[in-house]
Short mmCIF file of C-alpha atoms and ligand atoms in Angstrom, two decimals:
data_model
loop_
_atom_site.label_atom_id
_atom_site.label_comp_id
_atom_site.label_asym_id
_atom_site.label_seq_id
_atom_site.Cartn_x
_atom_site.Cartn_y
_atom_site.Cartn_z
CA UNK W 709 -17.34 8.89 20.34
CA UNK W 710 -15.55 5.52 21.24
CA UNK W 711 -13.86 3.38 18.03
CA UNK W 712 -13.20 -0.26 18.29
CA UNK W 713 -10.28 -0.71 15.92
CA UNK W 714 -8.46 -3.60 15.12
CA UNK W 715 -4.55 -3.27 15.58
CA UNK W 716 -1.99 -5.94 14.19
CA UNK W 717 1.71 -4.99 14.86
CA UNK W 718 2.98 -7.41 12.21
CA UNK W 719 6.43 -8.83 12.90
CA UNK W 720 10.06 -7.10 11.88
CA UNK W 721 9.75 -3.40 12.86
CA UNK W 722 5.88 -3.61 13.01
CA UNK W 723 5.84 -3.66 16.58
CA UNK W 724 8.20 -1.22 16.92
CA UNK W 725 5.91 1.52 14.77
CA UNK W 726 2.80 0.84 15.66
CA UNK W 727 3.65 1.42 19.27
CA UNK W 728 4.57 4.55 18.06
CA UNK W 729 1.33 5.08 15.83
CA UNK W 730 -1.15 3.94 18.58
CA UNK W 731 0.52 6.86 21.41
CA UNK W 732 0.75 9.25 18.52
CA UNK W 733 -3.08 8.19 17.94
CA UNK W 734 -3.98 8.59 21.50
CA UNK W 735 -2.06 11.74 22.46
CA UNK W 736 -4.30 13.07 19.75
CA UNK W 737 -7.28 13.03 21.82
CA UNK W 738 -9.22 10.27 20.00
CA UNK W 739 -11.07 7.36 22.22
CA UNK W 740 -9.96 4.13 20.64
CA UNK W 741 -10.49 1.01 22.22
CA UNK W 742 -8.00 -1.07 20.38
CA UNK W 743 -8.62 -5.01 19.54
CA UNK W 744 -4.79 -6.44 19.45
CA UNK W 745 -4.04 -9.30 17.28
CA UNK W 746 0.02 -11.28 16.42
CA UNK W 747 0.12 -11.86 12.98
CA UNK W 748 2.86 -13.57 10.83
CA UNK W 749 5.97 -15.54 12.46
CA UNK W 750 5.01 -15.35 15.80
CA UNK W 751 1.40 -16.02 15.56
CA UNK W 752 3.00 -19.80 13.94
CA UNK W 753 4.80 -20.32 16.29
CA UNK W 754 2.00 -20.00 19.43
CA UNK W 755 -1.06 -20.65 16.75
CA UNK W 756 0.32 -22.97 13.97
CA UNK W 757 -1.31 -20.53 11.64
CA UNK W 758 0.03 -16.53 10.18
CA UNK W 759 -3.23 -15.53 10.60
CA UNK W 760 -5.63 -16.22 13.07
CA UNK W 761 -9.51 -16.99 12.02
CA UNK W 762 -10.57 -13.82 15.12
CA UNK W 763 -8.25 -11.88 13.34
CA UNK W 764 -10.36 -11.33 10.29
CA UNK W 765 -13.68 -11.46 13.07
CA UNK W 766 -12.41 -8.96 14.64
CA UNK W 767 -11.94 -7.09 11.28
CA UNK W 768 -15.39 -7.90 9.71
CA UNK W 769 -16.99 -6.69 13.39
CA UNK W 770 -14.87 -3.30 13.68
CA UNK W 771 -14.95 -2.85 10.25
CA UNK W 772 -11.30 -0.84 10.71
CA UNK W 773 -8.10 -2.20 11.38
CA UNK W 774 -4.72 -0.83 11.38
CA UNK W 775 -1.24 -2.94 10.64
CA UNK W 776 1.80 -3.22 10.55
CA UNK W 777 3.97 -5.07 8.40
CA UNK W 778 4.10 -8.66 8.37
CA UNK W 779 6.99 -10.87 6.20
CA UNK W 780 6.56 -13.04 3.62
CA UNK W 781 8.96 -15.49 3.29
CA UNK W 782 10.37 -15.62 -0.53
CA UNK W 783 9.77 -18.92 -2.42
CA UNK W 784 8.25 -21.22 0.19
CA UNK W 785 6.59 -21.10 3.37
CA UNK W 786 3.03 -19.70 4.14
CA UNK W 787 0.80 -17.29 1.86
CA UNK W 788 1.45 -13.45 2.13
CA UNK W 789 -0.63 -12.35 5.43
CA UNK W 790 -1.15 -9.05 3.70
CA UNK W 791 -2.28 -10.63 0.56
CA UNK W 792 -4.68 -13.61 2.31
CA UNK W 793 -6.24 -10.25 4.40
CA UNK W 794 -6.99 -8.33 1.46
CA UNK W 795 -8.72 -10.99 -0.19
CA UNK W 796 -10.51 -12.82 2.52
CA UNK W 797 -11.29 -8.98 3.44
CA UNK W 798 -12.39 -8.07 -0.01
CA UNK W 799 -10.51 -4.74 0.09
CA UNK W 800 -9.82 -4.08 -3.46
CA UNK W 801 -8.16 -0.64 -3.12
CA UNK W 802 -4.72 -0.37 -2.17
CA UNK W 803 -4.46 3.74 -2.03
CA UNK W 804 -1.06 5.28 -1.43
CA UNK W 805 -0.80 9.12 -1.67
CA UNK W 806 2.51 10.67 -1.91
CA UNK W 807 2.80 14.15 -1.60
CA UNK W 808 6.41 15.78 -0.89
CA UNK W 809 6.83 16.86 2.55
CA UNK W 810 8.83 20.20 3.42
CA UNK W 811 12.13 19.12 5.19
CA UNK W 812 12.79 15.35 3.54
CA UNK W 813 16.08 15.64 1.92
CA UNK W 814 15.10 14.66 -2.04
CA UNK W 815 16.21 16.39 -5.07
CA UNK W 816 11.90 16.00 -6.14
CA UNK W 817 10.19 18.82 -5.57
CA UNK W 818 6.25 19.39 -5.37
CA UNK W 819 5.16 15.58 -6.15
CA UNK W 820 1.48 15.10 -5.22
CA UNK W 821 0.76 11.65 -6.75
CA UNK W 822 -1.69 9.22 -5.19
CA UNK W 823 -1.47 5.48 -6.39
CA UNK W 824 -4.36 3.43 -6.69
CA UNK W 825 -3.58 -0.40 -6.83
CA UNK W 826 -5.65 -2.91 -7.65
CA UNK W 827 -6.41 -5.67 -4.88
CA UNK W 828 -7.64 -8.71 -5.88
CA UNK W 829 -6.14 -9.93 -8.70
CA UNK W 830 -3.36 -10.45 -11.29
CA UNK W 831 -0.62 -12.55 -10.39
CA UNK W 832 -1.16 -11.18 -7.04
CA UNK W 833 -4.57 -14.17 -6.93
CA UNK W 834 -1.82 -17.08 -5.71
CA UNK W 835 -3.04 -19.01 -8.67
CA UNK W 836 0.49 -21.15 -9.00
CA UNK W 837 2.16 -24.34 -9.85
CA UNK W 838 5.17 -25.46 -8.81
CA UNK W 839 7.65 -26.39 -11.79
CA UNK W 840 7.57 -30.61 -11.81
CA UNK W 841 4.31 -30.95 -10.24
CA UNK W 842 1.50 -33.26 -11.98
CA UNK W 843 -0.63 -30.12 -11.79
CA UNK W 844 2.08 -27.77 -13.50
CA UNK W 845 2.42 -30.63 -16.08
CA UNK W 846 -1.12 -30.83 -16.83
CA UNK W 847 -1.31 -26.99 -17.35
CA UNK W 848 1.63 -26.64 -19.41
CA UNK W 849 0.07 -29.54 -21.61
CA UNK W 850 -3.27 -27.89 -22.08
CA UNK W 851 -1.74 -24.33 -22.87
CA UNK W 852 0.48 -26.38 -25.75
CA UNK W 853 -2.82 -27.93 -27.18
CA UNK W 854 -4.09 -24.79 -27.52
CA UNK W 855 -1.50 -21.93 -28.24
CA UNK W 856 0.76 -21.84 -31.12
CA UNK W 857 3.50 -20.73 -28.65
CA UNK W 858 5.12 -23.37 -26.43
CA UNK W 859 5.86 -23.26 -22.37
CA UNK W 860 8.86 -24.93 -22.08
CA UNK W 861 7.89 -28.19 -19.92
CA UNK W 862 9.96 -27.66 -17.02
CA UNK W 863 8.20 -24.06 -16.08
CA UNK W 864 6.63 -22.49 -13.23
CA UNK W 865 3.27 -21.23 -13.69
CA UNK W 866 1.68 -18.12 -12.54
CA UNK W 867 -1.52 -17.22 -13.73
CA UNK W 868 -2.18 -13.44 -14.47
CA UNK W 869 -6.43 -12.47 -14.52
CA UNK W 870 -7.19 -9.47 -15.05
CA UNK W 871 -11.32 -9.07 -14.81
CA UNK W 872 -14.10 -6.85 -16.54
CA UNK W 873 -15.38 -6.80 -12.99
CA UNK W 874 -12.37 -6.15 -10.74
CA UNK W 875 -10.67 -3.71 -13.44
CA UNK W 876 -14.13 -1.90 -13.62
CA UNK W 877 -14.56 -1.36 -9.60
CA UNK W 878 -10.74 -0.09 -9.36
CA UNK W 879 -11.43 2.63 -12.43
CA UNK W 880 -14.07 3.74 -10.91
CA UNK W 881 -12.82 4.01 -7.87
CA UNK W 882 -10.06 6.33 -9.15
CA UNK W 883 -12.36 8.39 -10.78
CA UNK W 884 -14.90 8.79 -8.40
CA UNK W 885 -11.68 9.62 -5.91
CA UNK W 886 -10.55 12.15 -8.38
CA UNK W 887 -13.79 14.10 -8.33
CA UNK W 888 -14.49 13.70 -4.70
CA UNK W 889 -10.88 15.27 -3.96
CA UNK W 890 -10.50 17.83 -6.72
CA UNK W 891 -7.80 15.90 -8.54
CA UNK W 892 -7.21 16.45 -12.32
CA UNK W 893 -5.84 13.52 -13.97
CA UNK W 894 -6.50 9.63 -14.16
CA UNK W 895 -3.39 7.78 -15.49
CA UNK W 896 -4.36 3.93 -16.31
CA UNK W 897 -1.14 2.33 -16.16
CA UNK W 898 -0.50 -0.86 -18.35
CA UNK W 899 1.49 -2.79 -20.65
CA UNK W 900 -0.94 -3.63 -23.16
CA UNK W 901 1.53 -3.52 -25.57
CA UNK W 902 2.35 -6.70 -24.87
CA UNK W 903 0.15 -7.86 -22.33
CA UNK W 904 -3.40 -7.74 -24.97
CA UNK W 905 -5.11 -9.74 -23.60
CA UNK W 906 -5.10 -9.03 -19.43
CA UNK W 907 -3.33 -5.78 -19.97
CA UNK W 908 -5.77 -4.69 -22.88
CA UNK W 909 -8.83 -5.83 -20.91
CA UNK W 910 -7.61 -3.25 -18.15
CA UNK W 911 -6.75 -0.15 -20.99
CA UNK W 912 -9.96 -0.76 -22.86
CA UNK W 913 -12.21 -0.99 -19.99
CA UNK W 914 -10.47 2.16 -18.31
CA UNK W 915 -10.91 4.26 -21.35
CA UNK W 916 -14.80 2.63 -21.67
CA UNK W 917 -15.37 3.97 -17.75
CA UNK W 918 -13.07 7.37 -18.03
CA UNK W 919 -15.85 8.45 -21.44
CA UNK W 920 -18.23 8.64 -18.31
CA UNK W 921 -15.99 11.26 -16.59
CA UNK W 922 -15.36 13.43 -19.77
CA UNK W 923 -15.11 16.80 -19.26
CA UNK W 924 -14.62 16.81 -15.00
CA UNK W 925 -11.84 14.39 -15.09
CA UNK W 926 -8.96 14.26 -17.35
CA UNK W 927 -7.76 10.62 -18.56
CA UNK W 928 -4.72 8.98 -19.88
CA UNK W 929 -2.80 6.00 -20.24
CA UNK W 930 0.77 5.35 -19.98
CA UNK W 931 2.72 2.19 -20.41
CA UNK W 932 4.54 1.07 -17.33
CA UNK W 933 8.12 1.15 -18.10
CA UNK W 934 7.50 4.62 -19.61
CA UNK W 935 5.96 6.10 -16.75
CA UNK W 936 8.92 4.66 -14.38
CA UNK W 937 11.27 6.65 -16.85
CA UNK W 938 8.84 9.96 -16.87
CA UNK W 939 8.13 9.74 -13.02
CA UNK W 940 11.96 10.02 -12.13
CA UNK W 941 11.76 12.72 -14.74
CA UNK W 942 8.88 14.95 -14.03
CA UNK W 943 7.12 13.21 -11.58
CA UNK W 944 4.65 16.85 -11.18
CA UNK W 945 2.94 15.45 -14.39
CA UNK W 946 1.26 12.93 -12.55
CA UNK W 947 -1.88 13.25 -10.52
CA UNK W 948 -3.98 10.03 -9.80
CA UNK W 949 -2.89 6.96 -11.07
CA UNK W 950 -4.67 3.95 -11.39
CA UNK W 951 -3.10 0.33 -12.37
CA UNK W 952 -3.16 -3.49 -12.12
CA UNK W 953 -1.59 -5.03 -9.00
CA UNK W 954 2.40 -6.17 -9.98
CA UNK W 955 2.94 -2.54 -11.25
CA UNK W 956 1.07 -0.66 -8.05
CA UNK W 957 2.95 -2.49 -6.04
CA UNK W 958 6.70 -1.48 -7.70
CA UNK W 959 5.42 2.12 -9.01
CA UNK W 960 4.48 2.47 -4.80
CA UNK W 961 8.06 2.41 -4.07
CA UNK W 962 9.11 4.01 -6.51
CA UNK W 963 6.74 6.78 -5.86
CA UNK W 964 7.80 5.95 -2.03
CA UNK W 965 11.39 7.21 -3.32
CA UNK W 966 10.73 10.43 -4.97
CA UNK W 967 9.57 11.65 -1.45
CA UNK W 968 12.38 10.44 0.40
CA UNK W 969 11.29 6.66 1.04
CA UNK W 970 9.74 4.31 2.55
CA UNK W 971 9.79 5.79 6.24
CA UNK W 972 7.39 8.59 4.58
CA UNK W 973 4.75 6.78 2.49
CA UNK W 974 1.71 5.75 4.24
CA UNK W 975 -1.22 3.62 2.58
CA UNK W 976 -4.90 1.76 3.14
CA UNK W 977 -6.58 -0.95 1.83
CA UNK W 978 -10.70 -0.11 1.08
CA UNK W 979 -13.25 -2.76 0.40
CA UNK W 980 -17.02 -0.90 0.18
CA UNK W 981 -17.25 -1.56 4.03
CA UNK W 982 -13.97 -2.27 5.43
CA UNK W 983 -10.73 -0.52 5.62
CA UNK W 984 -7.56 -1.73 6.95
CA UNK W 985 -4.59 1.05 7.29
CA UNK W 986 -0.98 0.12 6.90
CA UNK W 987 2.40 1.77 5.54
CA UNK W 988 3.40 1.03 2.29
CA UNK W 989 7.18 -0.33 3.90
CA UNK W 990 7.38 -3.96 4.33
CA UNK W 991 8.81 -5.45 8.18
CA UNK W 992 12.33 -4.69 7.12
CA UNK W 993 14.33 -7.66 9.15
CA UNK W 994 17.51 -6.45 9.73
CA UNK W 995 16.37 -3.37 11.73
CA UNK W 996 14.26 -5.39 13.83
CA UNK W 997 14.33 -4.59 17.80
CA UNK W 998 16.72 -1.25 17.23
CA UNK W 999 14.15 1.46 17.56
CA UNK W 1000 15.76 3.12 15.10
CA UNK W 1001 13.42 2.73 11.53
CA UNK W 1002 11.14 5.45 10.80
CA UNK W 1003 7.32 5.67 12.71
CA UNK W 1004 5.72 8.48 10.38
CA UNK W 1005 4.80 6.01 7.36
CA UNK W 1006 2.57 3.80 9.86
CA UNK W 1007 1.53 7.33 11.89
CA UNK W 1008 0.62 9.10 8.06
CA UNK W 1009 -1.29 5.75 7.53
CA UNK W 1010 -3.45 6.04 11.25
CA UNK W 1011 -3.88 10.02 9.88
CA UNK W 1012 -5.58 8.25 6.97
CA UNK W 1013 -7.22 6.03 9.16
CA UNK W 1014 -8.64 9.47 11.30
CA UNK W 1015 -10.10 10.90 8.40
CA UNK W 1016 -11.83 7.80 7.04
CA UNK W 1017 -13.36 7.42 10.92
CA UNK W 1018 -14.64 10.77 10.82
CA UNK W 1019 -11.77 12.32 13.35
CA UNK W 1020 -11.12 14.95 11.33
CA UNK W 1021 -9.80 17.20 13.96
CA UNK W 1022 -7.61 15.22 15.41
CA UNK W 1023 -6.19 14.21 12.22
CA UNK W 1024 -5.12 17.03 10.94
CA UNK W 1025 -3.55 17.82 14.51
CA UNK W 1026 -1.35 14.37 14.46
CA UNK W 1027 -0.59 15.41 10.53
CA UNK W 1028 0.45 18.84 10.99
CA UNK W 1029 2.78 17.51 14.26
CA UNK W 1030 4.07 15.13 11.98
CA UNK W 1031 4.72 17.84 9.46
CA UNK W 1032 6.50 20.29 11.89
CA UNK W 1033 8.95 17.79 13.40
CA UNK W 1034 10.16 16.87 10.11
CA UNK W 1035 10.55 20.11 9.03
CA UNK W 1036 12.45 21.26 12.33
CA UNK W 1037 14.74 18.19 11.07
CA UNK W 1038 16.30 17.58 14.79
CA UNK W 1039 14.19 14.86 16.68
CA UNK W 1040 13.71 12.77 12.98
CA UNK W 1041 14.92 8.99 12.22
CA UNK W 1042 18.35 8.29 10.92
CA UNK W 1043 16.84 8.31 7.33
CA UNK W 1044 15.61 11.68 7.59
CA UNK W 1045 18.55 13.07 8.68
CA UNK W 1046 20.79 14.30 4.99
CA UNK W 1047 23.79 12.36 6.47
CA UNK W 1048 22.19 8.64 7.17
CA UNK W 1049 24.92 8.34 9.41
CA UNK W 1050 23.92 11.80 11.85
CA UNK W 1051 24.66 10.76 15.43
CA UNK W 1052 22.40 13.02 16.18
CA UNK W 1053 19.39 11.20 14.71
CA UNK W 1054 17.04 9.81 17.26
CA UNK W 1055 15.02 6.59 17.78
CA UNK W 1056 11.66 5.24 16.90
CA UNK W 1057 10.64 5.95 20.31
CA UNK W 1058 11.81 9.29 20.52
CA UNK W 1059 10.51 10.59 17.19
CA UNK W 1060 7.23 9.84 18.31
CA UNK W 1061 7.82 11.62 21.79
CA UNK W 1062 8.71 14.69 19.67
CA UNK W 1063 5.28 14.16 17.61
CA UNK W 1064 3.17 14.17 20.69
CA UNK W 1065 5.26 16.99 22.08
CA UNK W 1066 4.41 18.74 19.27
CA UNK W 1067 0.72 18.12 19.45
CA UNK W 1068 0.80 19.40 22.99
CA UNK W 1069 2.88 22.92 22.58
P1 NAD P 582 11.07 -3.31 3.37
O1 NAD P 582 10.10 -2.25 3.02
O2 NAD P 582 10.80 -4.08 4.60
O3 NAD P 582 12.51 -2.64 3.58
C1 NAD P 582 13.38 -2.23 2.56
C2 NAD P 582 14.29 -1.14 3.11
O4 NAD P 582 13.56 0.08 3.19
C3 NAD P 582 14.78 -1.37 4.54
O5 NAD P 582 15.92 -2.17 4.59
C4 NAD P 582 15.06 0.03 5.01
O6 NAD P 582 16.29 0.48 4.53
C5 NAD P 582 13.94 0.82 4.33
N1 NAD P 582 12.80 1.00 5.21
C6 NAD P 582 11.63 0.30 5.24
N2 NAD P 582 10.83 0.78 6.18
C7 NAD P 582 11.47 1.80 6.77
C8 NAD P 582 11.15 2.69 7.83
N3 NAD P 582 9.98 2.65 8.49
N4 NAD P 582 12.07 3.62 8.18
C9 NAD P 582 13.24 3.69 7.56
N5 NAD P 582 13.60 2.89 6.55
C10 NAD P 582 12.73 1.95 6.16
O7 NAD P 582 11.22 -4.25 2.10
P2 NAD P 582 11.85 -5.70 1.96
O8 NAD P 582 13.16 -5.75 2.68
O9 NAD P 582 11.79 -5.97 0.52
O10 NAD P 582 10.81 -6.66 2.68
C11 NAD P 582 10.98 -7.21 3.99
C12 NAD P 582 9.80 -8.12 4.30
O11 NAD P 582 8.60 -7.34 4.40
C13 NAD P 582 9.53 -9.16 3.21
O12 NAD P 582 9.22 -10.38 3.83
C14 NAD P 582 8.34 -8.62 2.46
O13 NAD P 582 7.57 -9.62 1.86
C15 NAD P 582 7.58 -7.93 3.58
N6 NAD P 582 6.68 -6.87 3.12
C16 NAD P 582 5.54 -6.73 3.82
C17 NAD P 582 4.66 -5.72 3.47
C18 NAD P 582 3.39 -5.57 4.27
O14 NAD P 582 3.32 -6.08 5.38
N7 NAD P 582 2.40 -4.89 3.76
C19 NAD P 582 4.98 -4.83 2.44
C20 NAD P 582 6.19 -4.97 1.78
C21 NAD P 582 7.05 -6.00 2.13
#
């Protein structure tokens, strides 16, 4: 059967490994016709816009897409791209799995945690004002009026919701993901501690939906800065864990690092009909151009992608090349080599040669 999938290189190394991704993709025997979109810096420069209205067309029509990262420019310029397509997108799962792979050099053994990070909200919503602004003023004049605790008037604001509704979905979600995959454990992640109000919403409203799961799914809750000190501990005590965005979005790396980095952890973002692939790594700049970074995050991410199209076959064939090239350790990235500085590590390019090689033998 022929897929139409949507495929945004992104900017930075994105071009770089989704080249890679879409041969790997194709050497796997699977009939993709792909739609190709620019995204980010370029796309401003020919468009005048990071994101192109028949970018998200093409998305809502396909109803897949794969990506690959995209910059966001800190403290001015445009919107996140990967934010704005989530939300115009409506695809309020970010899932990351990360599950050690045999051959990464990492003093963690047998981690099999997948992440799943809420979308659409928090302080992720862009809901800000700029410190100075009329608007800022106003805000910070109307919280005064009606807290006992005083913003200090020359603040930024960011505004943190967290919803009944959103916080309900993502539980759920996480449940229902535990049950359909045979996992164990739900972890709601918060800091409600502090937080009672947003954070609190999210704790209460987890525990209300995990009553519904009692007895086929175990549940827990941890506070965030705890679990960062128990997953560099004993990161095998951890199964599926479910949390706000800010905190999926550090606890991702973090997770990223206990199986060797970035170059290894692959992700998706799920609405109820949409899903758009992408590595959990961001476009990181100063390897742009080298062919050297690491293709197997973006090519884990299109394995994802396989499985959610119904290619099952030929995802588990791209996976399990993936798998043996890393573990033969010669024909891997610079970072996957134990000495970062191994002449003998090979490009982009040629990792992914190696991948398809290995699909063929
Ligand atoms: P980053 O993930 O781009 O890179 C951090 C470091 O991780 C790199 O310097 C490199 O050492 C390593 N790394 C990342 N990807 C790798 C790979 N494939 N192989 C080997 N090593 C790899 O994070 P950053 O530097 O904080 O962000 C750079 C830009 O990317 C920022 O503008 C940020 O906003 C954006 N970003 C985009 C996304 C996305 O598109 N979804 C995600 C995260 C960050």
């Amino acid at each position: 059967m022929k897929h139409t999938i949507t495929l945004i290189p992104g900017d930075g190394i994105g071009p770089e490994v989704s080249l890679a991704t879409k041969r790997c993709i194709e050497a796997a025997g699977v009939d993709i016709k792909w739609e190709e979109f620019i995204a980010g810096e370029v796309a401003i420069k020919r468009f005048g816009t990071p994101l192109p209205d028949n970018i998200i067309d093409s998305v809502k029509k396909n109803k897949v897409a794969i990506k690959g990262p995209i910059v966001t420019p800190i403290g001015s310029g445009f919107r996140s791209v990967n934010v704005q397509l989530r939300h115009a997108l409506d695809l309020y799962v970010c899932l990351r799995p990360v599950k050690s792979i045999e051959g990464v050099h990492t003093p963690y053994k047998n981690v099999d945690i997948v992440i799943v990070r809420e979308n659409s909200e928090d302080l992720y919503l862009g809901v800000e004002f700029q410190e100075g602004t009329p608007e800022c003023k106003k805000i910070i004049d109307t919280i005064n009026s009606l807290s006992p605790k005083k913003v200090r008037p020359d603040s930024g604001i960011s505004i943190k919701p967290i919803s009944r509704f959103a916080t309900t979905r993502i539980v759920k979600f996480a449940f229902e993901y535990a049950v359909k995959n045979n996992r164990k454990k739900v972890t709601a992640v918060h800091k409600a501690n502090i937080m009672k109000h947003t954070d609190g919403l999210f704790l209460s409203i987890a525990r209300e939906v995990a009553k519904e799961y009692a007895g086929r799914v175990e549940f827990n809750d941890a506070i965030v800065d705890n679990l960062s000190m128990q997953l560099v501990t004993r990161p095998q005590n951890f199964d599926v864990l479910v949390l706000p965005n800010l905190y999926g979005d550090i606890i991702s790396d973090l997770c990223a690092g206990l199986i060797g980095g970035l170059g290894v952890a692959p992700g998706a973002n799920i609405g109820d009909e949409i899903a758009l692939f992408e590595p959990v790594h961001g476009s990181a700049p100063k390897y742009t151009g080298q062919n050297k970074v690491n293709p197997v995050a973006m090519i884990l991410s299109g394995v994802m992608m396989l499985k959610y199209i119904g290619e099952e076959k030929a995802a588990l064939k791209l996976e399990r090349a993936v798998f043996d090239v890393i573990k033969a350790g010669k024909s891997v990235t610079y970072d996957l080599k134990k000495d970062r500085n191994d002449p003998a590590a090979v490009s982009t390019s040629a990792m992914a040669d190696e991948i398809i090689r290995s699909m063929k033998a």
